[in-house]
C-alpha cells in the first residue's frame, strides 16, 4: 500500500532526479564529444534512467518489510557487452573536457549531500530496496558508500540439536520363589531320561 509522500520526500525525489538528469546529460554530450559508439552511449543512458525510475518507485511505495533477498543470477555479459562496470567506471568513461573538467564530480558531491540528509537515511532504513538501488550508483561514480548503504549481514543460523530417542531399557522380571522353582529346568531328571533312552 502506497503512502502519500511528504514535502520532504518530494524534495528528495526532486534532488535525486536532478542528479540523474545531470549524469544523463553528461553521458550524451561527452559521449558524442569523445566519439563513443552509439550503442555504448545508449546503454549508459538507459542504466542511469533506469536507476532514477526505480528509485522514484521505491520511495513512493513507502516502507517495506525487510525480508531476506535471494541472490540474483549474474547478468549475462554477452547481452551487456557495451555497458562498462567496475568501481569508478563513470569517471573513467567521462573524464571531462576542456569545457567541463571532471564532469561527474559535481553530481557525485550532490549525491553525497543527499545521502547525508536524515530524511534519506530514514527512507533507506524503512525500505531496503532503496539501498540496493543506490549501491551500484556509488560504485559507478567511484565514491565510497556511506554507512547507511552498508550491505546488511545476517547472523548464521544456529545448528538445531536433535535429541535421539534412547532405546527402552530391559526391565528384569522377578518371579516369586515358588513360580521361579517351577519354571527352572530339572537337569538331574533330564539326565536320567537321557541315560534311560540310551
XYZ file of N, CA, C and O in Angstrom:
792
model
N 0.850 -1.197 0.000
C 0.000 0.000 0.000
C 0.886 1.248 0.000
O 1.764 1.385 0.845
N 0.628 2.159 -0.942
C 1.439 3.357 -1.030
C 0.970 4.404 -0.021
O -0.216 4.508 0.286
N 1.947 5.151 0.459
C 1.637 6.242 1.374
C 1.853 7.566 0.653
O 2.681 7.678 -0.261
N 1.100 8.583 1.066
C 1.228 9.899 0.434
C 2.594 10.489 0.757
O 3.002 10.524 1.917
N 3.371 10.891 -0.259
C 4.706 11.449 0.004
C 4.622 12.773 0.738
O 3.735 13.589 0.478
N 5.533 12.959 1.664
C 5.599 14.213 2.406
C 6.365 15.247 1.582
O 7.059 14.897 0.615
N 6.272 16.530 1.942
C 7.062 17.548 1.222
C 8.556 17.258 1.250
O 9.253 17.518 0.254
N 9.061 16.710 2.367
C 10.490 16.378 2.432
C 10.827 15.262 1.451
O 11.870 15.290 0.790
N 9.941 14.272 1.368
C 10.176 13.169 0.425
C 10.164 13.678 -1.015
O 10.999 13.280 -1.843
N 9.225 14.550 -1.337
C 9.170 15.122 -2.687
C 10.441 15.911 -2.989
O 10.981 15.857 -4.103
N 10.933 16.624 -1.989
C 12.173 17.384 -2.184
C 13.342 16.448 -2.486
O 14.166 16.728 -3.369
N 13.411 15.314 -1.762
C 14.477 14.347 -2.018
C 14.353 13.748 -3.412
O 15.357 13.548 -4.106
N 13.130 13.460 -3.821
C 12.914 12.928 -5.169
C 13.374 13.924 -6.225
O 14.005 13.539 -7.224
N 13.065 15.198 -6.028
C 13.476 16.222 -6.994
C 14.996 16.345 -7.045
O 15.578 16.485 -8.141
N 15.633 16.301 -5.887
C 17.097 16.418 -5.859
C 17.757 15.231 -6.556
O 18.715 15.398 -7.324
N 17.240 14.041 -6.297
C 17.825 12.862 -6.939
C 17.559 12.883 -8.444
O 18.443 12.514 -9.237
N 16.361 13.298 -8.829
C 16.055 13.375 -10.258
C 16.983 14.355 -10.967
O 17.425 14.107 -12.102
N 17.325 15.471 -10.304
C 18.234 16.441 -10.903
C 19.637 15.845 -11.057
O 20.295 16.036 -12.097
N 20.103 15.110 -10.034
C 21.421 14.467 -10.115
C 21.477 13.509 -11.299
O 22.436 13.511 -12.087
N 20.445 12.688 -11.443
C 20.445 11.710 -12.522
C 20.287 12.376 -13.880
O 20.839 11.895 -14.881
N 19.554 13.489 -13.935
C 19.427 14.211 -15.203
C 20.772 14.793 -15.629
O 21.116 14.792 -16.826
N 21.549 15.289 -14.665
C 22.884 15.819 -14.983
C 23.771 14.700 -15.519
O 24.486 14.872 -16.522
N 23.738 13.539 -14.863
C 24.561 12.410 -15.313
C 24.135 11.946 -16.711
O 24.983 11.606 -17.549
N 22.836 11.932 -16.960
C 22.364 11.525 -18.287
C 22.802 12.519 -19.357
O 23.187 12.131 -20.472
N 22.763 13.822 -19.026
C 23.207 14.843 -19.991
C 24.705 14.730 -20.257
O 25.159 14.874 -21.409
N 25.484 14.457 -19.197
C 26.927 14.250 -19.371
C 27.173 13.071 -20.298
O 28.060 13.105 -21.177
N 26.379 12.013 -20.131
C 26.546 10.818 -20.959
C 26.356 11.149 -22.433
O 27.166 10.742 -23.286
N 25.313 11.892 -22.732
C 25.027 12.201 -24.137
C 26.057 13.180 -24.703
O 26.650 12.937 -25.773
N 26.297 14.289 -23.992
C 27.182 15.332 -24.522
C 28.624 14.844 -24.653
O 29.253 14.986 -25.713
N 29.160 14.266 -23.570
C 30.560 13.832 -23.632
C 30.710 12.565 -24.449
O 31.768 12.326 -25.039
N 29.658 11.752 -24.470
C 29.743 10.555 -25.310
C 29.926 10.922 -26.776
O 30.764 10.339 -27.480
N 29.177 11.920 -27.244
C 29.330 12.370 -28.632
C 30.651 13.107 -28.829
O 31.300 12.952 -29.870
N 31.049 13.894 -27.826
C 32.308 14.638 -27.961
C 33.499 13.691 -28.037
O 34.493 13.990 -28.713
N 33.410 12.562 -27.349
C 34.513 11.591 -27.361
C 34.348 10.559 -28.464
O 35.146 9.614 -28.550
N 33.315 10.723 -29.290
C 33.061 9.805 -30.411
C 32.913 8.367 -29.928
O 33.423 7.426 -30.554
N 32.201 8.200 -28.808
C 31.930 6.850 -28.325
C 30.893 6.179 -29.215
O 30.066 6.854 -29.844
N 30.904 4.862 -29.296
C 29.875 4.173 -30.093
C 28.480 4.499 -29.580
O 28.255 4.630 -28.366
N 27.556 4.639 -30.505
C 26.191 4.971 -30.112
C 25.588 3.946 -29.168
O 24.847 4.302 -28.241
N 25.889 2.669 -29.382
C 25.335 1.621 -28.520
C 25.815 1.779 -27.082
O 25.058 1.534 -26.131
N 27.058 2.207 -26.904
C 27.591 2.398 -25.556
C 26.933 3.581 -24.865
O 26.587 3.518 -23.680
N 26.734 4.672 -25.601
C 26.069 5.845 -25.029
C 24.641 5.500 -24.602
O 24.199 5.851 -23.506
N 23.945 4.778 -25.463
C 22.565 4.409 -25.154
C 22.506 3.491 -23.942
O 21.641 3.633 -23.063
N 23.443 2.523 -23.865
C 23.442 1.586 -22.738
C 23.666 2.303 -21.416
O 23.003 2.021 -20.413
N 24.604 3.271 -21.397
C 24.866 4.021 -20.165
C 23.671 4.893 -19.806
O 23.252 4.968 -18.642
N 23.101 5.553 -20.810
C 21.936 6.403 -20.569
C 20.766 5.578 -20.021
O 20.085 6.002 -19.089
N 20.548 4.412 -20.582
C 19.458 3.560 -20.104
C 19.713 3.089 -18.674
O 18.769 2.990 -17.871
N 20.962 2.783 -18.357
C 21.276 2.362 -16.988
C 20.957 3.487 -16.002
O 20.348 3.253 -14.956
N 21.351 4.708 -16.322
C 21.128 5.841 -15.417
C 19.642 6.156 -15.271
O 19.142 6.382 -14.160
N 18.921 6.191 -16.373
C 17.489 6.496 -16.293
C 16.723 5.374 -15.588
O 15.711 5.626 -14.921
N 17.210 4.146 -15.720
C 16.570 3.037 -15.014
C 16.740 3.178 -13.503
O 15.801 2.937 -12.736
N 17.933 3.575 -13.071
C 18.171 3.798 -11.642
C 17.244 4.894 -11.124
O 16.656 4.771 -10.041
N 17.112 5.989 -11.887
C 16.250 7.095 -11.469
C 14.797 6.647 -11.335
O 14.109 6.997 -10.356
N 14.305 5.865 -12.289
C 12.913 5.416 -12.245
C 12.679 4.441 -11.104
O 11.653 4.522 -10.404
N 13.602 3.514 -10.894
C 13.452 2.545 -9.806
C 13.493 3.236 -8.454
O 12.770 2.861 -7.519
N 14.353 4.249 -8.320
C 14.440 4.989 -7.061
C 13.113 5.680 -6.763
O 12.601 5.619 -5.636
N 12.537 6.333 -7.753
C 11.265 7.037 -7.551
C 10.163 6.062 -7.157
O 9.363 6.340 -6.250
N 10.095 4.913 -7.818
C 9.059 3.932 -7.481
C 9.235 3.414 -6.058
O 8.253 3.249 -5.317
N 10.488 3.144 -5.674
C 10.732 2.617 -4.330
C 10.362 3.626 -3.253
O 9.779 3.274 -2.228
N 10.706 4.891 -3.478
C 10.392 5.922 -2.482
C 8.882 6.105 -2.367
O 8.329 6.200 -1.258
N 8.182 6.156 -3.488
C 6.735 6.358 -3.461
C 6.001 5.133 -2.926
O 4.870 5.254 -2.429
N 6.623 3.969 -2.996
C 5.996 2.758 -2.463
C 5.896 2.807 -0.949
O 4.993 2.227 -0.355
N 6.831 3.502 -0.305
C 6.784 3.633 1.144
C 7.521 2.513 1.853
O 8.196 1.685 1.227
N 7.415 2.480 3.176
C 8.140 1.464 3.963
C 7.747 0.047 3.557
O 6.604 -0.232 3.221
N 8.726 -0.824 3.572
C 8.501 -2.233 3.263
C 9.171 -3.067 4.326
O 10.078 -2.616 5.024
N 8.717 -4.309 4.446
C 9.327 -5.211 5.416
C 10.663 -5.675 4.883
O 10.833 -5.929 3.693
N 11.642 -5.794 5.771
C 12.979 -6.242 5.374
C 13.016 -7.754 5.466
O 13.217 -8.334 6.515
N 12.785 -8.391 4.339
C 12.821 -9.849 4.287
C 14.063 -10.282 3.535
O 14.599 -9.543 2.708
N 14.561 -11.506 3.813
C 15.765 -11.968 3.115
C 15.579 -11.958 1.612
O 14.529 -12.310 1.088
N 16.602 -11.525 0.915
C 16.546 -11.429 -0.545
C 17.445 -12.494 -1.137
O 18.611 -12.621 -0.777
N 16.873 -13.279 -2.053
C 17.667 -14.299 -2.715
C 18.700 -13.655 -3.621
O 18.455 -12.624 -4.236
N 19.872 -14.268 -3.672
C 20.937 -13.736 -4.513
C 20.541 -13.878 -5.977
O 20.300 -14.991 -6.453
N 20.436 -12.768 -6.731
C 20.010 -12.876 -8.121
C 21.111 -13.467 -8.989
O 22.298 -13.405 -8.658
N 20.697 -14.043 -10.075
C 21.676 -14.589 -11.016
C 22.474 -13.464 -11.646
O 21.959 -12.365 -11.874
N 23.756 -13.733 -11.905
C 24.603 -12.714 -12.500
C 24.133 -12.413 -13.922
O 23.746 -13.319 -14.668
N 24.142 -11.142 -14.319
C 23.665 -10.801 -15.661
C 24.553 -11.401 -16.728
O 25.746 -11.612 -16.528
N 23.951 -11.664 -17.854
C 24.674 -12.229 -18.984
C 25.527 -11.144 -19.624
O 25.011 -10.205 -20.212
N 26.851 -11.272 -19.470
C 27.747 -10.251 -20.016
C 27.665 -10.163 -21.527
O 27.952 -9.125 -22.116
N 27.275 -11.272 -22.182
C 27.193 -11.234 -23.640
C 26.121 -10.261 -24.111
O 26.234 -9.656 -25.163
N 25.059 -10.087 -23.287
C 23.985 -9.177 -23.663
C 24.274 -7.751 -23.239
O 23.525 -6.849 -23.581
N 25.336 -7.532 -22.438
C 25.645 -6.187 -21.940
C 27.093 -5.830 -22.251
O 27.778 -5.220 -21.456
N 27.555 -6.229 -23.424
C 28.962 -6.041 -23.751
C 29.333 -4.560 -23.860
O 30.486 -4.196 -23.653
N 28.348 -3.693 -24.188
C 28.663 -2.277 -24.369
C 28.536 -1.482 -23.072
O 28.776 -0.282 -23.067
N 28.154 -2.129 -21.968
C 27.952 -1.434 -20.698
C 29.170 -1.619 -19.799
O 29.520 -2.743 -19.452
N 29.850 -0.536 -19.414
C 31.016 -0.665 -18.542
C 30.601 -1.130 -17.148
O 29.422 -1.115 -16.786
N 31.597 -1.536 -16.361
C 31.338 -1.905 -14.981
C 32.611 -1.696 -14.181
O 33.626 -1.229 -14.689
N 32.559 -2.033 -12.915
C 33.716 -1.843 -12.043
C 33.606 -0.544 -11.252
O 32.818 0.350 -11.571
N 34.430 -0.452 -10.202
C 34.390 0.714 -9.332
C 34.926 1.938 -10.078
O 36.024 1.943 -10.610
N 34.108 3.012 -10.124
C 34.520 4.252 -10.766
C 34.511 4.215 -12.277
O 35.286 4.930 -12.921
N 33.602 3.437 -12.865
C 33.627 3.356 -14.335
C 33.107 4.634 -15.005
O 33.527 4.962 -16.114
N 32.208 5.381 -14.343
C 31.728 6.628 -14.965
C 32.840 7.668 -15.128
O 32.983 8.246 -16.220
N 33.658 7.955 -14.091
C 34.766 8.901 -14.314
C 35.778 8.409 -15.335
O 36.419 9.223 -16.013
N 35.930 7.105 -15.473
C 36.875 6.589 -16.472
C 36.345 6.809 -17.885
O 37.097 7.162 -18.798
N 35.050 6.601 -18.064
C 34.472 6.773 -19.399
C 34.340 8.253 -19.744
O 34.574 8.665 -20.884
N 33.997 9.080 -18.743
C 33.802 10.513 -18.970
C 34.733 11.313 -18.053
O 34.300 11.869 -17.038
N 35.999 11.369 -18.386
C 36.948 12.089 -17.518
C 36.784 13.601 -17.567
O 37.335 14.314 -16.736
N 36.042 14.102 -18.523
C 35.847 15.543 -18.636
C 36.445 16.086 -19.920
O 37.203 15.412 -20.625
N 36.088 17.310 -20.226
C 36.622 18.004 -21.399
C 37.201 19.336 -20.948
O 37.161 19.694 -19.767
N 37.732 20.106 -21.882
C 38.289 21.408 -21.520
C 37.193 22.357 -21.046
O 37.459 23.298 -20.280
N 35.962 22.125 -21.516
C 34.844 22.957 -21.064
C 34.258 22.477 -19.736
O 33.724 23.265 -18.967
N 34.355 21.159 -19.468
C 33.762 20.591 -18.268
C 34.713 19.545 -17.685
O 34.508 18.344 -17.861
N 35.787 19.968 -17.030
C 36.722 19.003 -16.453
C 36.082 18.250 -15.295
O 35.288 18.804 -14.534
N 36.435 16.960 -15.180
C 35.905 16.110 -14.117
C 34.389 16.255 -14.025
O 33.830 16.670 -13.007
N 33.725 15.918 -15.115
C 32.300 16.226 -15.253
C 31.436 15.616 -14.161
O 30.463 16.240 -13.717
N 31.763 14.416 -13.712
C 30.878 13.746 -12.754
C 31.156 14.175 -11.323
O 30.489 13.701 -10.402
N 32.117 15.050 -11.094
C 32.451 15.449 -9.723
C 31.281 16.150 -9.044
O 30.965 15.875 -7.882
N 30.631 17.056 -9.759
C 29.529 17.814 -9.160
C 28.347 16.918 -8.792
O 27.879 16.947 -7.642
N 27.822 16.086 -9.711
C 26.709 15.220 -9.300
C 27.106 14.224 -8.219
O 26.275 13.852 -7.384
N 28.374 13.794 -8.208
C 28.818 12.879 -7.154
C 28.748 13.553 -5.788
O 28.314 12.950 -4.802
N 29.170 14.816 -5.718
C 29.104 15.537 -4.453
C 27.657 15.776 -4.043
O 27.316 15.694 -2.851
N 26.803 16.061 -5.005
C 25.392 16.242 -4.695
C 24.773 14.949 -4.147
O 23.907 14.980 -3.252
N 25.224 13.825 -4.662
C 24.718 12.541 -4.174
C 25.171 12.296 -2.735
O 24.398 11.800 -1.906
N 26.417 12.651 -2.433
C 26.890 12.528 -1.043
C 26.035 13.381 -0.110
O 25.639 12.931 0.980
N 25.772 14.620 -0.514
C 24.967 15.506 0.324
C 23.552 14.952 0.510
O 22.962 15.079 1.593
N 23.030 14.354 -0.539
C 21.682 13.796 -0.443
C 21.630 12.657 0.575
O 20.690 12.561 1.367
N 22.635 11.804 0.563
C 22.657 10.672 1.497
C 22.910 11.122 2.928
O 22.615 10.373 3.870
N 23.466 12.314 3.103
C 23.688 12.836 4.457
C 22.415 13.412 5.067
O 22.394 13.718 6.262
N 21.369 13.549 4.279
C 20.101 14.087 4.771
C 19.439 13.060 5.689
O 19.272 11.893 5.300
N 19.034 13.440 6.905
C 18.393 12.477 7.819
C 17.134 11.839 7.239
O 16.843 10.671 7.524
N 16.397 12.575 6.423
C 15.190 12.010 5.816
C 15.539 10.872 4.868
O 14.839 9.847 4.818
N 16.632 11.018 4.130
C 17.060 9.953 3.233
C 17.501 8.720 4.031
O 17.180 7.576 3.663
N 18.213 8.944 5.126
C 18.627 7.819 5.972
C 17.409 7.066 6.499
O 17.396 5.823 6.542
N 16.363 7.802 6.869
C 15.142 7.161 7.362
C 14.459 6.359 6.262
O 13.950 5.250 6.499
N 14.453 6.898 5.048
C 13.837 6.172 3.932
C 14.556 4.856 3.671
O 13.923 3.823 3.427
N 15.876 4.885 3.700
C 16.649 3.675 3.423
C 16.451 2.644 4.514
O 16.366 1.433 4.250
N 16.362 3.100 5.762
C 16.166 2.166 6.866
C 14.814 1.476 6.794
O 14.685 0.312 7.176
N 13.806 2.176 6.319
C 12.459 1.599 6.262
C 12.152 0.930 4.928
O 11.116 0.277 4.798
N 13.041 1.083 3.953
C 12.826 0.477 2.647
C 14.169 0.004 2.096
O 14.878 0.759 1.421
N 14.560 -1.243 2.379
C 15.870 -1.740 1.935
C 16.076 -1.699 0.430
O 17.217 -1.681 -0.032
N 14.994 -1.670 -0.347
C 15.145 -1.642 -1.810
C 15.868 -0.386 -2.266
O 16.590 -0.408 -3.269
N 15.706 0.714 -1.544
C 16.384 1.963 -1.926
C 17.894 1.795 -1.834
O 18.642 2.254 -2.701
N 18.356 1.138 -0.791
C 19.789 0.892 -0.656
C 20.327 0.032 -1.781
O 21.415 0.289 -2.307
N 19.560 -0.992 -2.170
C 20.007 -1.856 -3.267
C 20.077 -1.094 -4.586
O 20.908 -1.413 -5.451
N 19.229 -0.089 -4.760
C 19.237 0.705 -5.990
C 20.428 1.657 -6.011
O 21.045 1.877 -7.068
N 20.775 2.234 -4.852
C 21.810 3.264 -4.806
C 23.231 2.693 -4.793
O 24.156 3.376 -5.243
N 23.434 1.493 -4.296
C 24.801 0.962 -4.198
C 25.515 0.903 -5.546
O 26.680 1.308 -5.652
N 24.870 0.405 -6.618
C 25.567 0.406 -7.912
C 25.923 1.796 -8.418
O 26.918 1.963 -9.126
N 25.126 2.798 -8.055
C 25.417 4.166 -8.496
C 26.673 4.695 -7.811
O 27.505 5.361 -8.455
N 26.818 4.423 -6.522
C 28.033 4.827 -5.822
C 29.249 4.114 -6.416
O 30.317 4.706 -6.567
N 29.088 2.853 -6.759
C 30.197 2.110 -7.373
C 30.550 2.708 -8.728
O 31.729 2.853 -9.074
N 29.544 3.061 -9.520
C 29.798 3.633 -10.844
C 30.541 4.963 -10.749
O 31.437 5.245 -11.549
N 30.175 5.780 -9.745
C 30.820 7.087 -9.587
C 32.180 6.984 -8.903
O 32.931 7.976 -8.876
N 32.496 5.840 -8.351
C 33.799 5.674 -7.705
C 33.896 6.367 -6.362
O 34.978 6.833 -5.991
N 32.794 6.433 -5.623
C 32.822 7.045 -4.298
C 32.414 5.998 -3.265
O 31.582 5.118 -3.538
N 33.030 6.089 -2.098
C 32.768 5.116 -1.055
C 31.325 5.248 -0.563
O 30.797 6.340 -0.414
N 30.731 4.110 -0.307
C 29.362 4.120 0.200
C 29.335 4.560 1.658
O 30.184 4.144 2.448
N 28.358 5.387 2.035
C 28.216 5.743 3.451
C 27.727 4.539 4.251
O 27.293 3.527 3.689
N 27.796 4.674 5.572
C 27.415 3.548 6.440
C 25.970 3.131 6.225
O 25.638 1.948 6.364
N 25.109 4.079 5.867
C 23.699 3.767 5.690
C 23.472 2.808 4.529
O 22.436 2.124 4.448
N 24.448 2.724 3.597
C 24.321 1.819 2.448
C 25.104 0.532 2.635
O 25.295 -0.223 1.680
N 25.577 0.291 3.856
C 26.315 -0.948 4.100
C 25.398 -2.139 3.846
O 24.199 -2.112 4.159
N 25.969 -3.181 3.255
C 25.180 -4.375 2.965
C 24.881 -5.086 4.274
O 25.792 -5.421 5.028
N 23.595 -5.303 4.596
C 23.268 -5.962 5.863
C 23.754 -7.393 5.877
O 23.711 -8.099 4.867
N 24.265 -7.791 7.016
C 24.730 -9.164 7.189
C 23.765 -9.888 8.101
O 23.280 -9.344 9.089
N 23.493 -11.127 7.751
C 22.596 -11.947 8.553
C 23.422 -12.892 9.410
O 24.397 -13.480 8.952
N 23.034 -12.997 10.674
C 23.743 -13.893 11.588
C 23.534 -15.331 11.148
O 22.435 -15.717 10.727
N 24.599 -16.158 11.196
C 24.443 -17.559 10.801
C 23.448 -18.275 11.705
O 23.410 -18.044 12.913
N 22.650 -19.090 11.095
C 21.646 -19.824 11.863
C 22.309 -20.830 12.786
O 23.266 -21.521 12.405
N 21.820 -20.877 14.008
C 22.369 -21.831 14.960
C 21.930 -23.240 14.580
O 20.788 -23.459 14.194
N 22.884 -24.206 14.696
C 22.512 -25.588 14.347
C 21.444 -26.124 15.294
O 21.463 -25.868 16.498
N 20.497 -26.839 14.718
C 19.416 -27.425 15.504
C 19.879 -28.764 16.057
O 20.303 -29.646 15.307
N 19.839 -28.893 17.366
C 20.236 -30.133 18.004
C 19.020 -31.035 18.155
O 18.027 -30.674 18.782
N 19.126 -32.195 17.549
C 18.032 -33.158 17.603
C 18.387 -34.222 18.620
O 19.425 -34.895 18.507
N 17.554 -34.359 19.621
C 17.787 -35.369 20.647
C 17.283 -36.719 20.146
O 16.128 -36.854 19.762
N 18.196 -37.678 20.139
C 17.815 -39.012 19.695
C 17.136 -39.765 20.840
O 17.586 -39.715 21.981
N 16.081 -40.461 20.476
C 15.351 -41.226 21.487
C 16.186 -42.421 21.934
O 16.743 -43.162 21.108
N 16.320 -42.592 23.231
C 17.072 -43.712 23.783
C 16.212 -44.973 23.734
O 15.012 -44.932 24.012
N 16.819 -46.100 23.354
C 16.041 -47.356 23.348
C 15.610 -47.711 24.762
O 16.323 -47.431 25.727
N 14.440 -48.314 24.921
C 13.960 -48.670 26.269
C 14.878 -49.695 26.925
O 15.381 -50.617 26.278
N 15.129 -49.513 28.190
C 15.965 -50.452 28.938
C 15.180 -51.715 29.287
O 13.991 -51.657 29.541
N 15.918 -52.832 29.282
C 15.295 -54.108 29.658
C 15.059 -54.141 31.161
O 15.965 -53.883 31.949
N 13.856 -54.400 31.529
C 13.490 -54.454 32.937
C 13.472 -55.911 33.384
O 12.749 -56.730 32.807
N 14.310 -56.253 34.350
C 14.330 -57.670 34.809
C 13.002 -58.049 35.459
O 12.395 -57.263 36.185
N 12.553 -59.260 35.126
C 11.307 -59.775 35.690
C 11.654 -60.648 36.888
O 12.388 -61.637 36.765
N 11.174 -60.274 38.008
C 11.431 -61.022 39.240
C 10.204 -61.855 39.561
O 9.117 -61.313 39.794
N 10.342 -63.168 39.514
C 9.226 -64.072 39.789
C 9.224 -64.466 41.260
O 10.278 -64.487 41.913
N 8.082 -64.780 41.776
C 8.047 -65.337 43.143
C 8.859 -66.628 43.215
O 9.071 -67.309 42.213
N 9.337 -66.935 44.412
C 10.242 -68.067 44.584
C 9.612 -69.364 44.116
O 10.246 -70.154 43.408
N 8.341 -69.605 44.456
C 7.685 -70.860 44.064
C 7.542 -70.945 42.559
O 7.766 -71.985 41.945
N 7.172 -69.807 41.907
C 6.994 -69.803 40.451
C 8.322 -69.960 39.743
O 8.432 -70.620 38.724
N 9.389 -69.346 40.336
C 10.713 -69.491 39.741
C 11.186 -70.928 39.799
O 11.791 -71.448 38.867
N 10.899 -71.619 40.921
C 11.307 -73.028 41.050
C 10.568 -73.890 40.056
O 11.118 -74.846 39.498
N 9.296 -73.557 39.805
C 8.507 -74.362 38.876
C 8.969 -74.188 37.443
O 8.863 -75.099 36.627
N 9.491 -73.020 37.111
C 9.913 -72.761 35.734
C 11.372 -73.111 35.495
O 11.838 -73.087 34.362
N 12.128 -73.438 36.559
C 13.533 -73.801 36.403
C 13.647 -75.243 35.941
O 13.040 -76.134 36.547
N 14.384 -75.551 34.886
C 14.505 -76.940 34.398
C 15.167 -77.829 35.451
O 16.085 -77.406 36.161
N 14.694 -79.098 35.558
C 15.290 -80.097 36.462
C 16.325 -80.875 35.670
O 15.997 -81.807 34.946
N 17.585 -80.439 35.749
C 18.654 -81.032 34.935
C 18.926 -82.488 35.325
O 19.226 -83.296 34.457
N 18.787 -82.790 36.599
C 19.022 -84.192 37.020
C 18.000 -85.121 36.390
O 18.317 -86.226 35.940
N 16.699 -84.693 36.349
C 15.664 -85.528 35.753
C 15.909 -85.700 34.270
O 15.726 -86.780 33.711
N 16.368 -84.615 33.605
C 16.645 -84.716 32.169
C 17.807 -85.665 31.891
O 17.808 -86.409 30.922
N 18.846 -85.658 32.777
C 19.983 -86.590 32.597
C 19.510 -88.041 32.722
O 19.923 -88.916 31.973
N 18.636 -88.308 33.706
C 18.150 -89.681 33.891
C 17.366 -90.145 32.697
O 17.485 -91.278 32.250
N 16.560 -89.244 32.159
C 15.756 -89.590 30.983
C 16.645 -89.907 29.790
O 16.416 -90.843 29.021
N 17.717 -89.119 29.640
C 18.637 -89.364 28.517
C 19.392 -90.659 28.688
O 19.639 -91.393 27.740
N 19.778 -91.003 29.955
C 20.524 -92.256 30.196
C 19.629 -93.449 29.933
O 20.059 -94.460 29.370
N 18.333 -93.368 30.340
C 17.425 -94.483 30.099
C 17.178 -94.671 28.639
O 17.064 -95.791 28.141
N 17.076 -93.600 27.915
C 16.862 -93.723 26.478
C 18.058 -94.349 25.783
O 17.934 -95.033 24.785
N 19.299 -94.078 26.323
C 20.493 -94.655 25.721
C 20.558 -96.146 26.000
O 21.063 -96.909 25.197
